[in-house]
Amino acid sequence: MASLLLLDWAHPAPGALRPGAVLAQASQALVLVSPWKPLVLLAVFGAWAWVVSTVYDKHAARFRLARERWNLIHLIVGLVALVVAVGIPWEHPAAFFVGLAAALVILGIDLYAYAHVANKDERVPESQRIRLDALTKVSNARAERSKSRGKIEPKLRLIAPDKSVLPPPTADTPEAEVRLAAESVYLRAMASRASSVEIRPTGKDQSYAPVFIVDGLQTPGDPLAAQSALAIIDLWKLGAKLDVADRRRKLQGTLDVEHAGAKHRVRITSVGVAGGMRLTMLIDPDGQVRREPAKLGLTDEQFKELRAIVDDPKRGVVLLTTPPDGGRTTLTYSVVQMHDAYTQRVEVLEVDQQLAIEGVRHTPFDPLAEGADFGTTARSLLRRDPDVLAVAELPDANTAKEVAKADTDRTRVYVCFRAGSALEALDSWIKAVGDPKQAARNLRGVVNGRLLRKLCTNCRVEYTPSPEMVQKLGVTDPKASTKLFKKGGQVLIKNKPEVCPVCGGVGFIGQEGIFEVYAIGDEERALVESGNLSAIKAALRKKPLPTLQAAGVAKLLQGVTSLEEFTRVTSPTPAPGAAAPSSPAPQAPPPAKGASATSRR
Ligand SMILES: [Zn+2]
């Protein structure tokens, strides 16, 4: 495009558009008057054309940002700038400079406009944004470097809660090595979009390994010798101002990590475990569990049903359940936020507070405290008659019994625990309470959900499934779209396949929930009372609300996820440790000392 533009300027075709004719005359005049002026213009337009035809064009292709339209815009803007630059009809010697300045402004606006629009597009990750200020940054960085001679150049700034910055160690010292190793763990987490990292003993030869959790799946990193792993753990603890000497008790703190102009909050948890220590780094902990209820992934009818359950004036008990790592904390916080914390007294009883919700009272429960009993704590909270109480964990049957027998006419109680389906949740609840009548008495609703990884829309691949598959998915509407998508991981840039820059070649980016949401009315309550599971199942199926399976198929047909991911997530045992339908208590053992922060999300 650059050459086309310049050709047009140098040799205007006969019968060109009016601006072209003006341009031709003007440029000829210019060439006759002074030979250096065209060279200045050539340099300016050449530099601009290089940026839009290589840097911008490739950027637009990579992120599918209406590349053709942008090229047309650049072409038109370039022509306008050229007309302005050489078309000023004055005879005055300053005319050239006025025209040049105007052209520079126009080309500058063009460069800025693309960068502005592209940087706002959600498909463009932070690291791939266009930085027009890059030039000024280079000189700043150079100045900084000369200042810190003799020290290593850390890539990260570790900022403690008191705003103090952890100073970089001197180059060529063991501390410098530790610092670089600690940084590389964080940088790898950032590069792979991990939500958290754990550094823990592998259980073999006293070695450690970092484990990166990306969209709910674990990827182990390279093994570390115990000594260096512990030094890395200490460095992160130091950054969060935690007691480095305490390698046994569970310690928790936060720090801000700044890298390449982006700042992330990191929650550090360290605890002594068998074979050494474990460090959990939770990146942007608030963002991970904060989600607007409407964006959980519920269908419209499910959202209406949930709203009706939340607003039910009869209060009572509602079960919020997911398999392990199924997004239970996010679900709990989202549902709690559907209550108005300014007009209602809303409380949450939880072991680890993950998020501070404005107006909501969080009661932390320390399982290690002397005489600590979850059921007793729940009972004493219930006696104070809050409008809403969320019991964010259900560690034992005793708690279930306390909640079931409490007077909940004035209190809505959300009980959150592990279950693989709404039916399994009801079954577990009945068994934990130990008496179907008691379990049914206050029951108002049950929600079950789990998380699907979302396909990267930048590289997903469309295909037509076989008629058998369509039938298997239960699509009966002949007009329904039967296009499905599978993960890609690559994009074509100028006909050459390249790793997708949005998802880093994984093919998935982010997660979304699929759910079952059922209000429990008189009819269902009577069935729960009878303890007849197959009758309950039949009654739930009769409701005009999607099952987990149907909710998943809807997401498939919308192209949100792939068939493989849907199958992985909805297969009977979605993750190890899921409560079996026949398990006697709704929850696995009480949260162990320093239970992994990732296991409850
Ligand atoms: Zn992608």
mmCIF file with all atom_site columns, N, CA, C and O in Angstrom, residues 530-569:
data_model
loop_
_atom_site.group_PDB
_atom_site.id
_atom_site.type_symbol
_atom_site.label_atom_id
_atom_site.label_alt_id
_atom_site.label_comp_id
_atom_site.label_asym_id
_atom_site.label_entity_id
_atom_site.label_seq_id
_atom_site.pdbx_PDB_ins_code
_atom_site.Cartn_x
_atom_site.Cartn_y
_atom_site.Cartn_z
_atom_site.occupancy
_atom_site.B_iso_or_equiv
_atom_site.pdbx_formal_charge
_atom_site.auth_seq_id
_atom_site.auth_comp_id
_atom_site.auth_asym_id
_atom_site.auth_atom_id
_atom_site.pdbx_PDB_model_num
ATOM 1   N N  . SER A 1 530 ? -40.598 -37.460 51.481 1.00 0.00 ? 530 SER A N  1
ATOM 2   C CA . SER A 1 530 ? -40.731 -38.913 51.328 1.00 0.00 ? 530 SER A CA 1
ATOM 3   C C  . SER A 1 530 ? -39.378 -39.563 51.067 1.00 0.00 ? 530 SER A C  1
ATOM 4   O O  . SER A 1 530 ? -39.234 -40.779 51.185 1.00 0.00 ? 530 SER A O  1
ATOM 5   N N  . GLY A 1 531 ? -38.387 -38.754 50.686 1.00 0.00 ? 531 GLY A N  1
ATOM 6   C CA . GLY A 1 531 ? -37.055 -39.296 50.422 1.00 0.00 ? 531 GLY A CA 1
ATOM 7   C C  . GLY A 1 531 ? -36.982 -40.096 49.137 1.00 0.00 ? 531 GLY A C  1
ATOM 8   O O  . GLY A 1 531 ? -35.994 -40.779 48.882 1.00 0.00 ? 531 GLY A O  1
ATOM 9   N N  . ASN A 1 532 ? -38.016 -40.001 48.294 1.00 0.00 ? 532 ASN A N  1
ATOM 10  C CA . ASN A 1 532 ? -38.067 -40.773 47.057 1.00 0.00 ? 532 ASN A CA 1
ATOM 11  C C  . ASN A 1 532 ? -37.322 -40.040 45.939 1.00 0.00 ? 532 ASN A C  1
ATOM 12  O O  . ASN A 1 532 ? -37.866 -39.142 45.291 1.00 0.00 ? 532 ASN A O  1
ATOM 13  N N  . LEU A 1 533 ? -36.061 -40.447 45.713 1.00 0.00 ? 533 LEU A N  1
ATOM 14  C CA . LEU A 1 533 ? -35.214 -39.703 44.779 1.00 0.00 ? 533 LEU A CA 1
ATOM 15  C C  . LEU A 1 533 ? -35.702 -39.741 43.343 1.00 0.00 ? 533 LEU A C  1
ATOM 16  O O  . LEU A 1 533 ? -35.666 -38.742 42.635 1.00 0.00 ? 533 LEU A O  1
ATOM 17  N N  . SER A 1 534 ? -36.200 -40.924 42.898 1.00 0.00 ? 534 SER A N  1
ATOM 18  C CA . SER A 1 534 ? -36.608 -40.987 41.494 1.00 0.00 ? 534 SER A CA 1
ATOM 19  C C  . SER A 1 534 ? -37.856 -40.132 41.260 1.00 0.00 ? 534 SER A C  1
ATOM 20  O O  . SER A 1 534 ? -38.010 -39.527 40.194 1.00 0.00 ? 534 SER A O  1
ATOM 21  N N  . ALA A 1 535 ? -38.699 -40.044 42.279 1.00 0.00 ? 535 ALA A N  1
ATOM 22  C CA . ALA A 1 535 ? -39.882 -39.174 42.138 1.00 0.00 ? 535 ALA A CA 1
ATOM 23  C C  . ALA A 1 535 ? -39.447 -37.703 42.108 1.00 0.00 ? 535 ALA A C  1
ATOM 24  O O  . ALA A 1 535 ? -39.995 -36.900 41.349 1.00 0.00 ? 535 ALA A O  1
ATOM 25  N N  . ILE A 1 536 ? -38.439 -37.365 42.927 1.00 0.00 ? 536 ILE A N  1
ATOM 26  C CA . ILE A 1 536 ? -37.935 -35.979 42.922 1.00 0.00 ? 536 ILE A CA 1
ATOM 27  C C  . ILE A 1 536 ? -37.359 -35.659 41.548 1.00 0.00 ? 536 ILE A C  1
ATOM 28  O O  . ILE A 1 536 ? -37.625 -34.611 40.963 1.00 0.00 ? 536 ILE A O  1
ATOM 29  N N  . LYS A 1 537 ? -36.593 -36.623 41.032 1.00 0.00 ? 537 LYS A N  1
ATOM 30  C CA . LYS A 1 537 ? -35.967 -36.426 39.723 1.00 0.00 ? 537 LYS A CA 1
ATOM 31  C C  . LYS A 1 537 ? -37.029 -36.168 38.652 1.00 0.00 ? 537 LYS A C  1
ATOM 32  O O  . LYS A 1 537 ? -36.909 -35.230 37.853 1.00 0.00 ? 537 LYS A O  1
ATOM 33  N N  . ALA A 1 538 ? -38.067 -36.979 38.656 1.00 0.00 ? 538 ALA A N  1
ATOM 34  C CA . ALA A 1 538 ? -39.141 -36.835 37.670 1.00 0.00 ? 538 ALA A CA 1
ATOM 35  C C  . ALA A 1 538 ? -39.804 -35.461 37.807 1.00 0.00 ? 538 ALA A C  1
ATOM 36  O O  . ALA A 1 538 ? -40.108 -34.794 36.810 1.00 0.00 ? 538 ALA A O  1
ATOM 37  N N  . ALA A 1 539 ? -39.998 -35.025 39.059 1.00 0.00 ? 539 ALA A N  1
ATOM 38  C CA . ALA A 1 539 ? -40.656 -33.731 39.285 1.00 0.00 ? 539 ALA A CA 1
ATOM 39  C C  . ALA A 1 539 ? -39.780 -32.583 38.768 1.00 0.00 ? 539 ALA A C  1
ATOM 40  O O  . ALA A 1 539 ? -40.283 -31.632 38.158 1.00 0.00 ? 539 ALA A O  1
ATOM 41  N N  . LEU A 1 540 ? -38.458 -32.686 38.989 1.00 0.00 ? 540 LEU A N  1
ATOM 42  C CA . LEU A 1 540 ? -37.563 -31.619 38.516 1.00 0.00 ? 540 LEU A CA 1
ATOM 43  C C  . LEU A 1 540 ? -37.527 -31.573 36.994 1.00 0.00 ? 540 LEU A C  1
ATOM 44  O O  . LEU A 1 540 ? -37.519 -30.521 36.378 1.00 0.00 ? 540 LEU A O  1
ATOM 45  N N  . ARG A 1 541 ? -37.529 -32.778 36.373 1.00 0.00 ? 541 ARG A N  1
ATOM 46  C CA . ARG A 1 541 ? -37.486 -32.855 34.911 1.00 0.00 ? 541 ARG A CA 1
ATOM 47  C C  . ARG A 1 541 ? -38.733 -32.250 34.275 1.00 0.00 ? 541 ARG A C  1
ATOM 48  O O  . ARG A 1 541 ? -38.710 -31.781 33.147 1.00 0.00 ? 541 ARG A O  1
ATOM 49  N N  . LYS A 1 542 ? -39.842 -32.328 35.025 1.00 0.00 ? 542 LYS A N  1
ATOM 50  C CA . LYS A 1 542 ? -41.114 -31.812 34.494 1.00 0.00 ? 542 LYS A CA 1
ATOM 51  C C  . LYS A 1 542 ? -41.092 -30.288 34.383 1.00 0.00 ? 542 LYS A C  1
ATOM 52  O O  . LYS A 1 542 ? -41.841 -29.701 33.618 1.00 0.00 ? 542 LYS A O  1
ATOM 53  N N  . LYS A 1 543 ? -40.253 -29.643 35.156 1.00 0.00 ? 543 LYS A N  1
ATOM 54  C CA . LYS A 1 543 ? -40.218 -28.170 35.147 1.00 0.00 ? 543 LYS A CA 1
ATOM 55  C C  . LYS A 1 543 ? -39.662 -27.673 33.817 1.00 0.00 ? 543 LYS A C  1
ATOM 56  O O  . LYS A 1 543 ? -38.785 -28.299 33.236 1.00 0.00 ? 543 LYS A O  1
ATOM 57  N N  . PRO A 1 544 ? -40.159 -26.527 33.363 1.00 0.00 ? 544 PRO A N  1
ATOM 58  C CA . PRO A 1 544 ? -39.668 -25.998 32.071 1.00 0.00 ? 544 PRO A CA 1
ATOM 59  C C  . PRO A 1 544 ? -38.317 -25.307 32.222 1.00 0.00 ? 544 PRO A C  1
ATOM 60  O O  . PRO A 1 544 ? -38.134 -24.182 31.786 1.00 0.00 ? 544 PRO A O  1
ATOM 61  N N  . LEU A 1 545 ? -37.380 -25.990 32.846 1.00 0.00 ? 545 LEU A N  1
ATOM 62  C CA . LEU A 1 545 ? -36.059 -25.410 33.078 1.00 0.00 ? 545 LEU A CA 1
ATOM 63  C C  . LEU A 1 545 ? -34.994 -26.381 32.598 1.00 0.00 ? 545 LEU A C  1
ATOM 64  O O  . LEU A 1 545 ? -35.147 -27.592 32.737 1.00 0.00 ? 545 LEU A O  1
ATOM 65  N N  . PRO A 1 546 ? -33.906 -25.863 32.016 1.00 0.00 ? 546 PRO A N  1
ATOM 66  C CA . PRO A 1 546 ? -32.891 -26.763 31.465 1.00 0.00 ? 546 PRO A CA 1
ATOM 67  C C  . PRO A 1 546 ? -32.134 -27.538 32.545 1.00 0.00 ? 546 PRO A C  1
ATOM 68  O O  . PRO A 1 546 ? -31.880 -27.027 33.635 1.00 0.00 ? 546 PRO A O  1
ATOM 69  N N  . THR A 1 547 ? -31.816 -28.782 32.213 1.00 0.00 ? 547 THR A N  1
ATOM 70  C CA . THR A 1 547 ? -30.918 -29.563 33.061 1.00 0.00 ? 547 THR A CA 1
ATOM 71  C C  . THR A 1 547 ? -29.496 -29.097 32.771 1.00 0.00 ? 547 THR A C  1
ATOM 72  O O  . THR A 1 547 ? -29.266 -28.325 31.839 1.00 0.00 ? 547 THR A O  1
ATOM 73  N N  . LEU A 1 548 ? -28.549 -29.606 33.555 1.00 0.00 ? 548 LEU A N  1
ATOM 74  C CA . LEU A 1 548 ? -27.139 -29.284 33.334 1.00 0.00 ? 548 LEU A CA 1
ATOM 75  C C  . LEU A 1 548 ? -26.743 -29.631 31.894 1.00 0.00 ? 548 LEU A C  1
ATOM 76  O O  . LEU A 1 548 ? -26.074 -28.852 31.210 1.00 0.00 ? 548 LEU A O  1
ATOM 77  N N  . GLN A 1 549 ? -27.202 -30.798 31.464 1.00 0.00 ? 549 GLN A N  1
ATOM 78  C CA . GLN A 1 549 ? -26.912 -31.280 30.113 1.00 0.00 ? 549 GLN A CA 1
ATOM 79  C C  . GLN A 1 549 ? -27.448 -30.297 29.060 1.00 0.00 ? 549 GLN A C  1
ATOM 80  O O  . GLN A 1 549 ? -26.733 -29.883 28.154 1.00 0.00 ? 549 GLN A O  1
ATOM 81  N N  . ALA A 1 550 ? -28.725 -29.913 29.230 1.00 0.00 ? 550 ALA A N  1
ATOM 82  C CA . ALA A 1 550 ? -29.353 -29.018 28.254 1.00 0.00 ? 550 ALA A CA 1
ATOM 83  C C  . ALA A 1 550 ? -28.682 -27.643 28.263 1.00 0.00 ? 550 ALA A C  1
ATOM 84  O O  . ALA A 1 550 ? -28.492 -27.022 27.213 1.00 0.00 ? 550 ALA A O  1
ATOM 85  N N  . ALA A 1 551 ? -28.308 -27.183 29.467 1.00 0.00 ? 551 ALA A N  1
ATOM 86  C CA . ALA A 1 551 ? -27.645 -25.879 29.557 1.00 0.00 ? 551 ALA A CA 1
ATOM 87  C C  . ALA A 1 551 ? -26.303 -25.933 28.831 1.00 0.00 ? 551 ALA A C  1
ATOM 88  O O  . ALA A 1 551 ? -25.890 -24.975 28.178 1.00 0.00 ? 551 ALA A O  1
ATOM 89  N N  . GLY A 1 552 ? -25.619 -27.093 28.938 1.00 0.00 ? 552 GLY A N  1
ATOM 90  C CA . GLY A 1 552 ? -24.338 -27.272 28.262 1.00 0.00 ? 552 GLY A CA 1
ATOM 91  C C  . GLY A 1 552 ? -24.497 -27.322 26.752 1.00 0.00 ? 552 GLY A C  1
ATOM 92  O O  . GLY A 1 552 ? -23.719 -26.717 26.015 1.00 0.00 ? 552 GLY A O  1
ATOM 93  N N  . VAL A 1 553 ? -25.541 -28.032 26.278 1.00 0.00 ? 553 VAL A N  1
ATOM 94  C CA . VAL A 1 553 ? -25.783 -28.118 24.832 1.00 0.00 ? 553 VAL A CA 1
ATOM 95  C C  . VAL A 1 553 ? -26.055 -26.722 24.271 1.00 0.00 ? 553 VAL A C  1
ATOM 96  O O  . VAL A 1 553 ? -25.572 -26.364 23.185 1.00 0.00 ? 553 VAL A O  1
ATOM 97  N N  . ALA A 1 554 ? -26.791 -25.908 25.026 1.00 0.00 ? 554 ALA A N  1
ATOM 98  C CA . ALA A 1 554 ? -27.062 -24.540 24.568 1.00 0.00 ? 554 ALA A CA 1
ATOM 99  C C  . ALA A 1 554 ? -25.753 -23.772 24.377 1.00 0.00 ? 554 ALA A C  1
ATOM 100 O O  . ALA A 1 554 ? -25.582 -23.058 23.389 1.00 0.00 ? 554 ALA A O  1
ATOM 101 N N  . LYS A 1 555 ? -24.823 -23.971 25.301 1.00 0.00 ? 555 LYS A N  1
ATOM 102 C CA . LYS A 1 555 ? -23.525 -23.273 25.194 1.00 0.00 ? 555 LYS A CA 1
ATOM 103 C C  . LYS A 1 555 ? -22.729 -23.796 23.984 1.00 0.00 ? 555 LYS A C  1
ATOM 104 O O  . LYS A 1 555 ? -22.010 -23.041 23.340 1.00 0.00 ? 555 LYS A O  1
ATOM 105 N N  . LEU A 1 556 ? -22.881 -25.099 23.704 1.00 0.00 ? 556 LEU A N  1
ATOM 106 C CA . LEU A 1 556 ? -22.214 -25.680 22.536 1.00 0.00 ? 556 LEU A CA 1
ATOM 107 C C  . LEU A 1 556 ? -22.713 -25.031 21.262 1.00 0.00 ? 556 LEU A C  1
ATOM 108 O O  . LEU A 1 556 ? -21.941 -24.651 20.395 1.00 0.00 ? 556 LEU A O  1
ATOM 109 N N  . LEU A 1 557 ? -24.055 -24.922 21.167 1.00 0.00 ? 557 LEU A N  1
ATOM 110 C CA . LEU A 1 557 ? -24.645 -24.392 19.944 1.00 0.00 ? 557 LEU A CA 1
ATOM 111 C C  . LEU A 1 557 ? -24.381 -22.897 19.792 1.00 0.00 ? 557 LEU A C  1
ATOM 112 O O  . LEU A 1 557 ? -24.405 -22.367 18.688 1.00 0.00 ? 557 LEU A O  1
ATOM 113 N N  . GLN A 1 558 ? -24.104 -22.221 20.918 1.00 0.00 ? 558 GLN A N  1
ATOM 114 C CA . GLN A 1 558 ? -23.739 -20.801 20.821 1.00 0.00 ? 558 GLN A CA 1
ATOM 115 C C  . GLN A 1 558 ? -22.254 -20.636 20.485 1.00 0.00 ? 558 GLN A C  1
ATOM 116 O O  . GLN A 1 558 ? -21.788 -19.514 20.328 1.00 0.00 ? 558 GLN A O  1
ATOM 117 N N  . GLY A 1 559 ? -21.529 -21.749 20.434 1.00 0.00 ? 559 GLY A N  1
ATOM 118 C CA . GLY A 1 559 ? -20.090 -21.643 20.135 1.00 0.00 ? 559 GLY A CA 1
ATOM 119 C C  . GLY A 1 559 ? -19.268 -21.209 21.327 1.00 0.00 ? 559 GLY A C  1
ATOM 120 O O  . GLY A 1 559 ? -18.113 -20.842 21.176 1.00 0.00 ? 559 GLY A O  1
ATOM 121 N N  . VAL A 1 560 ? -19.861 -21.242 22.522 1.00 0.00 ? 560 VAL A N  1
ATOM 122 C CA . VAL A 1 560 ? -19.130 -20.809 23.717 1.00 0.00 ? 560 VAL A CA 1
ATOM 123 C C  . VAL A 1 560 ? -18.055 -21.828 24.077 1.00 0.00 ? 560 VAL A C  1
ATOM 124 O O  . VAL A 1 560 ? -16.960 -21.479 24.491 1.00 0.00 ? 560 VAL A O  1
ATOM 125 N N  . THR A 1 561 ? -18.382 -23.115 23.888 1.00 0.00 ? 561 THR A N  1
ATOM 126 C CA . THR A 1 561 ? -17.409 -24.145 24.267 1.00 0.00 ? 561 THR A CA 1
ATOM 127 C C  . THR A 1 561 ? -17.409 -25.263 23.231 1.00 0.00 ? 561 THR A C  1
ATOM 128 O O  . THR A 1 561 ? -18.198 -25.273 22.292 1.00 0.00 ? 561 THR A O  1
ATOM 129 N N  . SER A 1 562 ? -16.501 -26.225 23.409 1.00 0.00 ? 562 SER A N  1
ATOM 130 C CA . SER A 1 562 ? -16.372 -27.315 22.437 1.00 0.00 ? 562 SER A CA 1
ATOM 131 C C  . SER A 1 562 ? -17.008 -28.584 22.997 1.00 0.00 ? 562 SER A C  1
ATOM 132 O O  . SER A 1 562 ? -17.237 -28.707 24.203 1.00 0.00 ? 562 SER A O  1
ATOM 133 N N  . LEU A 1 563 ? -17.261 -29.526 22.087 1.00 0.00 ? 563 LEU A N  1
ATOM 134 C CA . LEU A 1 563 ? -17.853 -30.799 22.479 1.00 0.00 ? 563 LEU A CA 1
ATOM 135 C C  . LEU A 1 563 ? -16.948 -31.542 23.465 1.00 0.00 ? 563 LEU A C  1
ATOM 136 O O  . LEU A 1 563 ? -17.419 -32.126 24.444 1.00 0.00 ? 563 LEU A O  1
ATOM 137 N N  . GLU A 1 564 ? -15.634 -31.482 23.239 1.00 0.00 ? 564 GLU A N  1
ATOM 138 C CA . GLU A 1 564 ? -14.690 -32.180 24.109 1.00 0.00 ? 564 GLU A CA 1
ATOM 139 C C  . GLU A 1 564 ? -14.749 -31.605 25.525 1.00 0.00 ? 564 GLU A C  1
ATOM 140 O O  . GLU A 1 564 ? -14.778 -32.334 26.508 1.00 0.00 ? 564 GLU A O  1
ATOM 141 N N  . GLU A 1 565 ? -14.776 -30.266 25.612 1.00 0.00 ? 565 GLU A N  1
ATOM 142 C CA . GLU A 1 565 ? -14.803 -29.619 26.912 1.00 0.00 ? 565 GLU A CA 1
ATOM 143 C C  . GLU A 1 565 ? -16.131 -29.930 27.627 1.00 0.00 ? 565 GLU A C  1
ATOM 144 O O  . GLU A 1 565 ? -16.157 -30.219 28.820 1.00 0.00 ? 565 GLU A O  1
ATOM 145 N N  . PHE A 1 566 ? -17.224 -29.882 26.866 1.00 0.00 ? 566 PHE A N  1
ATOM 146 C CA . PHE A 1 566 ? -18.545 -30.186 27.413 1.00 0.00 ? 566 PHE A CA 1
ATOM 147 C C  . PHE A 1 566 ? -18.563 -31.615 27.968 1.00 0.00 ? 566 PHE A C  1
ATOM 148 O O  . PHE A 1 566 ? -19.049 -31.872 29.068 1.00 0.00 ? 566 PHE A O  1
ATOM 149 N N  . THR A 1 567 ? -17.984 -32.550 27.216 1.00 0.00 ? 567 THR A N  1
ATOM 150 C CA . THR A 1 567 ? -17.944 -33.942 27.649 1.00 0.00 ? 567 THR A CA 1
ATOM 151 C C  . THR A 1 567 ? -17.071 -34.094 28.897 1.00 0.00 ? 567 THR A C  1
ATOM 152 O O  . THR A 1 567 ? -17.432 -34.786 29.844 1.00 0.00 ? 567 THR A O  1
ATOM 153 N N  . ARG A 1 568 ? -15.932 -33.418 28.895 1.00 0.00 ? 568 ARG A N  1
ATOM 154 C CA . ARG A 1 568 ? -15.025 -33.490 30.047 1.00 0.00 ? 568 ARG A CA 1
ATOM 155 C C  . ARG A 1 568 ? -15.730 -33.026 31.319 1.00 0.00 ? 568 ARG A C  1
ATOM 156 O O  . ARG A 1 568 ? -15.649 -33.665 32.368 1.00 0.00 ? 568 ARG A O  1
ATOM 157 N N  . VAL A 1 569 ? -16.468 -31.920 31.185 1.00 0.00 ? 569 VAL A N  1
ATOM 158 C CA . VAL A 1 569 ? -17.049 -31.294 32.364 1.00 0.00 ? 569 VAL A CA 1
ATOM 159 C C  . VAL A 1 569 ? -18.326 -31.990 32.821 1.00 0.00 ? 569 VAL A C  1
ATOM 160 O O  . VAL A 1 569 ? -18.617 -32.048 34.014 1.00 0.00 ? 569 VAL A O  1
#
